[in-house]
Coordinates of C-alpha atoms in Angstrom, one line a residue:
M1 CA -85.2 -32.0 17.2
P2 CA -86.0 -34.7 19.1
E3 CA -83.8 -36.9 17.7
M4 CA -80.9 -34.7 18.7
L5 CA -82.1 -34.3 21.9
A6 CA -82.3 -37.8 21.8
I7 CA -78.9 -38.4 21.3
G8 CA -78.1 -35.9 23.5
V9 CA -80.1 -37.2 27.1
I10 CA -78.1 -41.4 25.8
F11 CA -74.7 -39.6 26.0
V12 CA -75.3 -37.5 29.5
E13 CA -77.8 -40.6 30.9
L14 CA -75.2 -43.5 29.9
G15 CA -71.8 -41.9 29.9
G16 CA -72.6 -40.2 33.1
G17 CA -73.9 -43.0 34.7
I18 CA -70.9 -45.1 33.5
K19 CA -68.8 -42.7 34.9
L20 CA -70.4 -43.0 38.4
I21 CA -70.9 -46.3 38.6
I22 CA -66.2 -46.8 37.8
G23 CA -66.2 -43.6 40.4
W24 CA -64.1 -41.2 37.3
N25 CA -64.5 -37.5 39.0
A26 CA -68.1 -38.6 40.7
R27 CA -68.2 -35.2 42.1
W28 CA -68.3 -33.6 38.6
V29 CA -70.9 -36.0 37.3
A30 CA -72.8 -35.7 39.8
A31 CA -72.8 -32.4 39.4
A32 CA -73.7 -32.4 35.6
I33 CA -76.0 -35.1 36.1
F34 CA -77.7 -32.8 39.1
V35 CA -78.3 -30.1 36.6
F36 CA -79.8 -32.1 33.8
T37 CA -81.8 -34.1 36.4
A38 CA -83.5 -30.9 37.9
M39 CA -84.1 -29.0 34.4
A40 CA -85.8 -32.6 33.2
A41 CA -88.3 -32.4 36.3
L42 CA -89.2 -28.9 35.9
F43 CA -89.4 -29.1 31.8
F44 CA -91.0 -32.3 31.7
H45 CA -93.0 -33.7 34.6
N46 CA -94.8 -30.4 35.2
F47 CA -97.8 -31.8 36.7
W48 CA -99.3 -28.4 38.0
A49 CA -100.1 -27.8 34.3
V50 CA -101.3 -30.6 33.0
P51 CA -105.0 -32.6 32.6
P52 CA -106.3 -33.1 36.1
N53 CA -106.2 -37.1 34.6
E54 CA -102.8 -37.1 34.3
A55 CA -101.6 -35.6 36.9
Q56 CA -101.2 -38.1 39.6
N57 CA -98.9 -39.9 37.2
Q58 CA -96.6 -36.5 36.3
K59 CA -97.0 -35.8 40.2
I60 CA -95.4 -39.8 40.8
N61 CA -92.1 -38.7 38.5
F62 CA -91.3 -35.6 39.7
M63 CA -91.1 -36.9 42.7
K64 CA -89.0 -40.0 41.7
T65 CA -87.0 -37.7 39.6
I66 CA -86.3 -35.2 43.0
S67 CA -85.0 -38.2 44.9
M68 CA -82.8 -39.3 42.7
M69 CA -81.2 -35.7 42.5
G70 CA -81.3 -36.0 45.9
G71 CA -78.6 -39.2 45.5
L72 CA -76.8 -37.0 43.4
L73 CA -76.6 -34.3 45.7
Y74 CA -75.1 -36.6 48.0
V75 CA -72.7 -37.4 46.1
V76 CA -71.7 -34.6 45.1
V77 CA -71.0 -33.8 49.1
H78 CA -69.5 -36.6 49.4
G79 CA -68.0 -37.6 46.4
G80 CA -67.3 -41.2 45.2
V81 CA -66.0 -44.7 47.1
P82 CA -62.5 -44.9 48.6
F83 CA -62.2 -47.5 45.5
S84 CA -63.6 -45.3 43.2
L85 CA -61.0 -43.6 40.3
S86 CA -61.9 -39.8 41.3
P87 CA -58.8 -37.6 41.7
D88 CA -60.1 -36.5 45.6
T89 CA -60.1 -40.2 46.8
I90 CA -56.5 -41.6 44.7
S91 CA -54.3 -41.5 47.7
S92 CA -50.3 -41.6 46.7

């Protein structure tokens, strides 16, 4: 099962990241990555349930993931940049 999850993670992170860079449907892509990142933060960086010698490292990674979610939320709210390929930024 880990191999299947690794393929899914590669697809979401790499594919979504490329789509964010070029600005293709930036709001939807950012929302999808936001949800994925939130699940990763809760399931994999649970600093509250690890041994004390690992808690500091997990807390740092949890906070890093929360900060990335803030950037994704910004894109969800404000959309892509003016020169992106998103339908909400293309003027006719």
